Coordinates of C-alpha atoms in Angstrom, one line a residue:
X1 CA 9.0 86.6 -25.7
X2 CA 5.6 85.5 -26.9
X3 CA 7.1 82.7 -28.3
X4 CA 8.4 81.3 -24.9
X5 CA 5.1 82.3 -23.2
X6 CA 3.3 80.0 -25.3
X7 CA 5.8 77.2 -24.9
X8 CA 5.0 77.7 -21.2
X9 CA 1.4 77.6 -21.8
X10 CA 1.9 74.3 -23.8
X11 CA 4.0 72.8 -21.2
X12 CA 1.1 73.8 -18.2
X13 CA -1.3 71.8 -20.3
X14 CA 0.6 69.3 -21.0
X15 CA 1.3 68.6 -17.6
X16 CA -2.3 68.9 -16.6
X17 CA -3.4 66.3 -19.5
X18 CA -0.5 64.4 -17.4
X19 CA -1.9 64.9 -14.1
X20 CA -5.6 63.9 -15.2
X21 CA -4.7 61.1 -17.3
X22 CA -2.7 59.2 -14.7
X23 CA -2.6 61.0 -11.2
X24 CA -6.5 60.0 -10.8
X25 CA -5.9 56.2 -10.5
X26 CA -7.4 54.4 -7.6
X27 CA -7.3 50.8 -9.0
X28 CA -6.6 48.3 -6.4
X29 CA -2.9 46.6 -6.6
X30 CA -2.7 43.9 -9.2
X31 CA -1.5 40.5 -7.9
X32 CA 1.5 39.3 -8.2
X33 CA 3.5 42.1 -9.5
X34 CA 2.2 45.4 -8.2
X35 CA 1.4 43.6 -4.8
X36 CA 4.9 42.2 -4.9
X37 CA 7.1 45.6 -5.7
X38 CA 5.1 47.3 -3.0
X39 CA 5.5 44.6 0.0
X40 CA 9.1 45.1 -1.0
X41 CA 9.7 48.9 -0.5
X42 CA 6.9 48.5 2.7
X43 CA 9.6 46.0 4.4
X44 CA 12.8 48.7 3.8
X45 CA 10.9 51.1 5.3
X46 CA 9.4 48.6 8.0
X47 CA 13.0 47.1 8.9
X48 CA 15.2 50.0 8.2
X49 CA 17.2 47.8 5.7
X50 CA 18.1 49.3 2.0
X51 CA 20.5 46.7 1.0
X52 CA 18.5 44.0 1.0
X53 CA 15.1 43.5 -0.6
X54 CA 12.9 41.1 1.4
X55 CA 9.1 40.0 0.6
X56 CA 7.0 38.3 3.7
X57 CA 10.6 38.1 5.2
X58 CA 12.5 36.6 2.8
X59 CA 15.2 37.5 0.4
X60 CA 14.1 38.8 -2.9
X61 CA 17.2 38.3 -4.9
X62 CA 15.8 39.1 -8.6
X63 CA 16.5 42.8 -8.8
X64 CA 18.3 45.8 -7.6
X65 CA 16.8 48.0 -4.9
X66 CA 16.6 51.9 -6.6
X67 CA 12.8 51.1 -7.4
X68 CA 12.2 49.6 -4.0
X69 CA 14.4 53.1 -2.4
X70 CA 12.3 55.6 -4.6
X71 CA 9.1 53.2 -4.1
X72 CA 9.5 53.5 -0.1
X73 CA 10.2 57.1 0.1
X74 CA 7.3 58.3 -1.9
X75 CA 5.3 55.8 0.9
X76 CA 6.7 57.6 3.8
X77 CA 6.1 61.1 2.0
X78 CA 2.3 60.1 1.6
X79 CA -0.4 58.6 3.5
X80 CA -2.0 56.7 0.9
X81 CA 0.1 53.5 0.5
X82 CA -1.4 52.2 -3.1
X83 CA -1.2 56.1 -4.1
X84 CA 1.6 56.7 -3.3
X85 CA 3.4 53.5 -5.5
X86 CA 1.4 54.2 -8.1
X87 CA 3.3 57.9 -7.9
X88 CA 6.8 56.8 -8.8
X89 CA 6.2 55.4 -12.3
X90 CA 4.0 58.4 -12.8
X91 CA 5.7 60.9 -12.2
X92 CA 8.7 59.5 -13.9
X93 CA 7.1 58.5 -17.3
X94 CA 6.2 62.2 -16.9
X95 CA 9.8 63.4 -16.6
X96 CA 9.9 61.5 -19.9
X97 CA 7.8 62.9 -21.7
X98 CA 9.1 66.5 -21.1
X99 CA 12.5 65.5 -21.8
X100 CA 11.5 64.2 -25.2
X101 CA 9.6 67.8 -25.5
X102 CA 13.5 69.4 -24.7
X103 CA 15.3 66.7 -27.6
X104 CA 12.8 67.5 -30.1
X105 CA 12.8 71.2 -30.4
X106 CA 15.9 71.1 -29.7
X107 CA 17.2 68.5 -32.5
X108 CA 14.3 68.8 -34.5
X109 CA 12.1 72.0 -33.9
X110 CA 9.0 73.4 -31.6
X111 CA 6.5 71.8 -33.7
X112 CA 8.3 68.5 -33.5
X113 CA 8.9 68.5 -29.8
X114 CA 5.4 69.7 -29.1
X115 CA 3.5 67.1 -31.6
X116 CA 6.2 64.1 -29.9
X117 CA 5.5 65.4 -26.9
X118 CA 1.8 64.9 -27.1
X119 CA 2.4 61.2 -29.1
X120 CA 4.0 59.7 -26.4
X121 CA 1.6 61.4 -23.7
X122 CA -1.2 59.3 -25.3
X123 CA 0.4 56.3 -26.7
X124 CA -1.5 53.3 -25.0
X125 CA 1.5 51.7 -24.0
X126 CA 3.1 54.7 -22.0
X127 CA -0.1 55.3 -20.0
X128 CA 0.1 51.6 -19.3
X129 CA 3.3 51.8 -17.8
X130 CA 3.4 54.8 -16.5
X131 CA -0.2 53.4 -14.4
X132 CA 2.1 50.1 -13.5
X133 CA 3.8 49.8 -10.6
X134 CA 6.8 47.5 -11.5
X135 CA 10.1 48.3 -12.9
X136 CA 9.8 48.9 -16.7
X137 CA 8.5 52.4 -17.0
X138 CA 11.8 53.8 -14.4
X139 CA 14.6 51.9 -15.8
X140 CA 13.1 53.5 -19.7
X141 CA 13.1 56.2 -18.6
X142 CA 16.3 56.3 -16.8
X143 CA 17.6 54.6 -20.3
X144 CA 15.7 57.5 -22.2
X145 CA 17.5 59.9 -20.3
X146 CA 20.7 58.7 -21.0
X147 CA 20.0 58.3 -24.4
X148 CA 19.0 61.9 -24.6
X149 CA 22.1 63.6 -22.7
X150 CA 24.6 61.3 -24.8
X151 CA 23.7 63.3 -28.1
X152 CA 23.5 66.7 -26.4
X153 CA 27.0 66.3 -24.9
X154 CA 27.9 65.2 -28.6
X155 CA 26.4 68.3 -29.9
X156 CA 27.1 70.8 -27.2
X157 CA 29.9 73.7 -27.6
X158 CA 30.0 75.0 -24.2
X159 CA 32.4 73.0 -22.3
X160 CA 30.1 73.7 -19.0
X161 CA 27.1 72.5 -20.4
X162 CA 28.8 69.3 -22.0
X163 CA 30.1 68.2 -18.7
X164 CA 26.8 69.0 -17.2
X165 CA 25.2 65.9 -20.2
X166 CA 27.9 64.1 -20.3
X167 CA 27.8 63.3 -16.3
X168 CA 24.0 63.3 -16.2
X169 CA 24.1 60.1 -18.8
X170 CA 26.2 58.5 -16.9
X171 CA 23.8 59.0 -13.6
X172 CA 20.8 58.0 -15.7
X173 CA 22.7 54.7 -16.5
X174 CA 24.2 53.9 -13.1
X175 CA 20.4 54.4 -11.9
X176 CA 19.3 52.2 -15.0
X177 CA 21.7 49.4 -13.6
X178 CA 20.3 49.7 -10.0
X179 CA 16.8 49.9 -10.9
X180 CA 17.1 46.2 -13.6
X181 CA 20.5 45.6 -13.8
X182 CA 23.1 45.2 -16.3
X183 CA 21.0 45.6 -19.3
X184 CA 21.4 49.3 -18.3
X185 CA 24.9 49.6 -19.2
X186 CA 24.4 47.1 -22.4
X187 CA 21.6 48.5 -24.6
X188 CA 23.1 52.2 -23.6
X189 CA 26.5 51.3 -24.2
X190 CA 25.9 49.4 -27.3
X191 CA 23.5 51.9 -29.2
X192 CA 26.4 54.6 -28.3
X193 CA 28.6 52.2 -30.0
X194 CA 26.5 52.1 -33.4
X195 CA 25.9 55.4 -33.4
X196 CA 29.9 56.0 -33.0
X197 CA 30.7 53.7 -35.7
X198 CA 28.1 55.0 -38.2
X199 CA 29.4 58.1 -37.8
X200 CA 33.2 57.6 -37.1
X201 CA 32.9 59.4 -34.4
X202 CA 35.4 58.2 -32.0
X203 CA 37.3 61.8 -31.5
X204 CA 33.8 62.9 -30.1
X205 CA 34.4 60.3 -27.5
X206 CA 36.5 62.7 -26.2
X207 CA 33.7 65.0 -25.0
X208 CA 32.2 62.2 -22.9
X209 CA 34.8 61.9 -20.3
X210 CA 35.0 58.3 -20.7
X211 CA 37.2 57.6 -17.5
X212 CA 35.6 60.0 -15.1
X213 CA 32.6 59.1 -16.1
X214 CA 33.0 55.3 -15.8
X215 CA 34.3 55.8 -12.3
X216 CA 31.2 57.9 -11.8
X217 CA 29.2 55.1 -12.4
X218 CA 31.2 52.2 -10.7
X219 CA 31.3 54.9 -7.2
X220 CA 27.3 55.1 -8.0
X221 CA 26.9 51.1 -8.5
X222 CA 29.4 49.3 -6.8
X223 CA 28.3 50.3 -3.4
X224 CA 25.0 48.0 -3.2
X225 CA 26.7 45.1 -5.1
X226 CA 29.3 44.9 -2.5
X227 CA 26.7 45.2 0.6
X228 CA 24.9 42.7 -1.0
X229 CA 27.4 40.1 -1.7
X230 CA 28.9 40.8 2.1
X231 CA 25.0 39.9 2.8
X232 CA 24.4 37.0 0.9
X233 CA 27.4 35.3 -1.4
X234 CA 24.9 33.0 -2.6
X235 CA 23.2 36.1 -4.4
X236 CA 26.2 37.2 -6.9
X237 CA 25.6 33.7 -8.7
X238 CA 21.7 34.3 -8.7
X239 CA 21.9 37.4 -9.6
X240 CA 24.5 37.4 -12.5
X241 CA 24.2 34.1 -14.0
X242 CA 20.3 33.3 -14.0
X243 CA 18.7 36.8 -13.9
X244 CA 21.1 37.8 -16.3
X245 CA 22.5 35.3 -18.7
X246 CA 20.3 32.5 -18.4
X247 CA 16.9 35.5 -18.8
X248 CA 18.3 36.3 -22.3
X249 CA 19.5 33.0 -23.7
X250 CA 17.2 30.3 -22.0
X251 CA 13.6 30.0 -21.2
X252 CA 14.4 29.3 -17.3
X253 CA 11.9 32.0 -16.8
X254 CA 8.6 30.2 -19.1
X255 CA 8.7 33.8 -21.2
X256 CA 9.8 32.4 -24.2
X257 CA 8.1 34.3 -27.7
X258 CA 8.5 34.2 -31.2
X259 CA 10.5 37.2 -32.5
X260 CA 8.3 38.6 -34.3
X261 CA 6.2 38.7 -30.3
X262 CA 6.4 43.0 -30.1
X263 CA 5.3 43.8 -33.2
X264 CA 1.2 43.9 -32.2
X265 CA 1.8 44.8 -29.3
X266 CA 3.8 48.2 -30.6
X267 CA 0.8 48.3 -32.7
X268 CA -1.7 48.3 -30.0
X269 CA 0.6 50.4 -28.2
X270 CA 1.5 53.0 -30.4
X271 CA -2.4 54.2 -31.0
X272 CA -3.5 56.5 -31.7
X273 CA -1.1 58.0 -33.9
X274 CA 0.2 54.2 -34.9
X275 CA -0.6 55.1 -39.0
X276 CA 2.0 57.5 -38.3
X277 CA 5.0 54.5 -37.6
X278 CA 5.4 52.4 -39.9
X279 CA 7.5 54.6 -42.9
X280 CA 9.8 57.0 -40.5
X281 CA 11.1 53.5 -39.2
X282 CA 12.1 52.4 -42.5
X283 CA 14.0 56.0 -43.8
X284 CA 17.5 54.8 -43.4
X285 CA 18.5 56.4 -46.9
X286 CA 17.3 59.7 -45.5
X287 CA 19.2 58.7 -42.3
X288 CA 22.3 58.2 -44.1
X289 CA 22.1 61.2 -46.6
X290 CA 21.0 63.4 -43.7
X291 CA 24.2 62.1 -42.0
X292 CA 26.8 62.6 -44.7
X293 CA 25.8 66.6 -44.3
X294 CA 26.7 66.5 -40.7
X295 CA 23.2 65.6 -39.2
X296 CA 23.1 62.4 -37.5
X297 CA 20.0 63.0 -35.3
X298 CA 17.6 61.0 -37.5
X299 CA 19.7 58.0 -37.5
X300 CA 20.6 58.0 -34.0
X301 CA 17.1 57.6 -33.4
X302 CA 17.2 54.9 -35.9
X303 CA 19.3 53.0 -34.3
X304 CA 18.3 53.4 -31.0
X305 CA 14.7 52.1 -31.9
X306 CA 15.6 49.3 -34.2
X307 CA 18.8 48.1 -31.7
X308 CA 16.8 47.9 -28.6
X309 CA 14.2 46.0 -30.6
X310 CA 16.2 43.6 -31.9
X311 CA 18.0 43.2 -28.8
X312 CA 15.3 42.2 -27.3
X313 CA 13.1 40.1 -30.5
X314 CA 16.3 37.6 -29.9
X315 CA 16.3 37.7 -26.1
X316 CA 14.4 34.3 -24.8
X317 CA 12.7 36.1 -22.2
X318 CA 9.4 39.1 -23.6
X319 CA 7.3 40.6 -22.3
X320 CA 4.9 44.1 -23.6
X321 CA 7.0 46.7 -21.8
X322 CA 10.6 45.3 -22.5
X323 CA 10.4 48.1 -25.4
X324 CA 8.9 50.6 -23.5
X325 CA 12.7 52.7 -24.0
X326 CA 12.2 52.8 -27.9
X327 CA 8.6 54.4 -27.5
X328 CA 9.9 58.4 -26.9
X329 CA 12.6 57.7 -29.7
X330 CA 9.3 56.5 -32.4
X331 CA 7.3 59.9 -31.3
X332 CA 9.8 62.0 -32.1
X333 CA 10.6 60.0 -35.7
X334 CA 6.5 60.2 -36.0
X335 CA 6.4 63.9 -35.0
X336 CA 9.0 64.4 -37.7
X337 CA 7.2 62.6 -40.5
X338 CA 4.5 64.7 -39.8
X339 CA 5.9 68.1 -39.8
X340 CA 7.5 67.0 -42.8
X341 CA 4.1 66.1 -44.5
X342 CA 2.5 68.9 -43.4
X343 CA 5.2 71.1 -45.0
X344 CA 4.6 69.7 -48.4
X345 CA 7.9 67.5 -47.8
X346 CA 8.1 63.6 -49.7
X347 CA 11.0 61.3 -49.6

């Protein structure tokens, strides 16, 4: 009992650090971007139209619309218009950061959640974000999400419980879909497939109610796609073939970077614990032997970070919070290192 009452006491102040670090912003919007994604969710709620996205009146065919819904119904609940944008990411890079609390003790133990916790509470680059109003912060931490219900499911005995995981990652990826598109089913889908493969796996698939859950998501997405085409036919091409295909494999969109473009920026971004990085990222052997006894949590993790990254090192199109969804997945590996150091622990 005292036990939990502390863990209570931790999560208050957590969530106050939280609310002082990032509910007190009153910075102007930022032009184009913030100034953008909020003309967007001011038109919906102007015209009454959720299907499709308009800016000064005119189609904005680039992305789906769950931002622009959550972004227009946190404006309607509050006065303050700048405020109330700046809310959305907020409160979700928040939701974030207590989920990765819940995996860590959970996977790990209550030092490790706490100290990962508090890691990705200060990391530079998650109070960037989570201060942004623009896309990347909600669909990480939609992909987070998913990320973190796909290895409870895996793990969990009670049938209940595993249904209740299993159909919340699939939620958290149709709402990654409709919030950036596609890229939401593909990093997902393809660090699930890793992970599967590493650990030959595939009778586990079994718990994650593949077929009901892909109909889940094609019932959660399809819905908007369809409105939209019936809208605009022009759009599907748009959509799919430029902001999709021709994002990751040409420079149509003047982003290009070298590959090696994320590396100072995680640097930058991962301070102040960023000494902290650099060996649990490279402990694949530890991974692998940790793995062979039947705990595959560590490289999970590992493959989650290093896929996403590489994913998007190859991708012709960067920018700084592209890898925003490997941050919580880095605190916890950290958090881990140092609970392991301070227990006297070297690999």
């Amino acid at each position: 009992m005292k036990t939990a009452y502390w863990d209570y006491v931790y999560i208050g102040g957590l969530s106050f650090l939280f609310m002082v670090l990032f509910l007190g912003d009153s910075r102007a919007l930022s032009l184009p971007d913030e100034g953008r994604y909020v003309g967007i969710a001011v038109e919906m709620l102007r015209n009454n139209d959720w299907v499709v996205p308009r800016l000064n009146g005119v189609q904005y065919l680039y992305k789906p619309p769950l931002f622009y819904w959550l972004n227009a119904l946190s404006i309607a609940l509050f006065d303050d218009v700048v405020w109330a944008s700046r809310f959305v990411p907020m409160f979700i890079s928040w939701c974030t950061i207590m989920m990765t609390l819940w995996f860590g003790r959970r996977f790990f133990n209550r030092t490790v959640g706490n100290v990962a916790a508090v890691f990705l509470s200060l990391s530079f680059m998650w109070y960037v974000g989570g201060r942004s109003i623009n896309l990347d912060m909600t669909v990480a931490a939609f992909m987070v999400m998913a990320f973190y219900m796909y290895f409870a499911a895996l793990h969990e005995k009670n049938p209940t419980r595993q249904a209740v995981f299993a159909y919340a990652m699939y939620v958290c990826i149709a709402a990654a879909v409709l919030t950036k598109g596609f890229m939401g089913i593909v990093l997902t889908g393809g660090v699930f497939f890793v992970h599967v493969l590493c650990t030959n796996g595939w009778k586990s698939l079994l718990k994650m109610r593949l077929i009901s859950g892909i109909i889940l998501v094609l019932v959660l997405v399809l819905p908007w796609h369809i409105l939209m085409y019936q809208a605009n036919p022009q759009w599907f091409d748009f959509y799919i073939v430029r902001e999709h295909f021709s994002r990751f494999f040409t420079t149509v969109h003047n982003r290009y970077q070298p590959w090696w473009y994320f590396i100072p920026y995680l640097a930058i971004g991962l301070m102040p614990y960023g000494a902290y990085v650099v060996q649990p990222l490279l402990r694949w052997r530890l991974a692998w032997a940790e793995k062979t006894q039947g705990n595959s949590v560590r490289l999970y993790l590992l493959i989650w970070v290093w896929g996403i990254l590489l994913f998007f090192s190859v991708s012709s199109s960067k920018l700084p919070l592209y890898v925003l969804p490997i941050l919580p997945a880095i605190c916890i590996l950290s958090a881990q290192f140092v609970y392991d150091a301070l227990k006297g622990k070297h690999y």
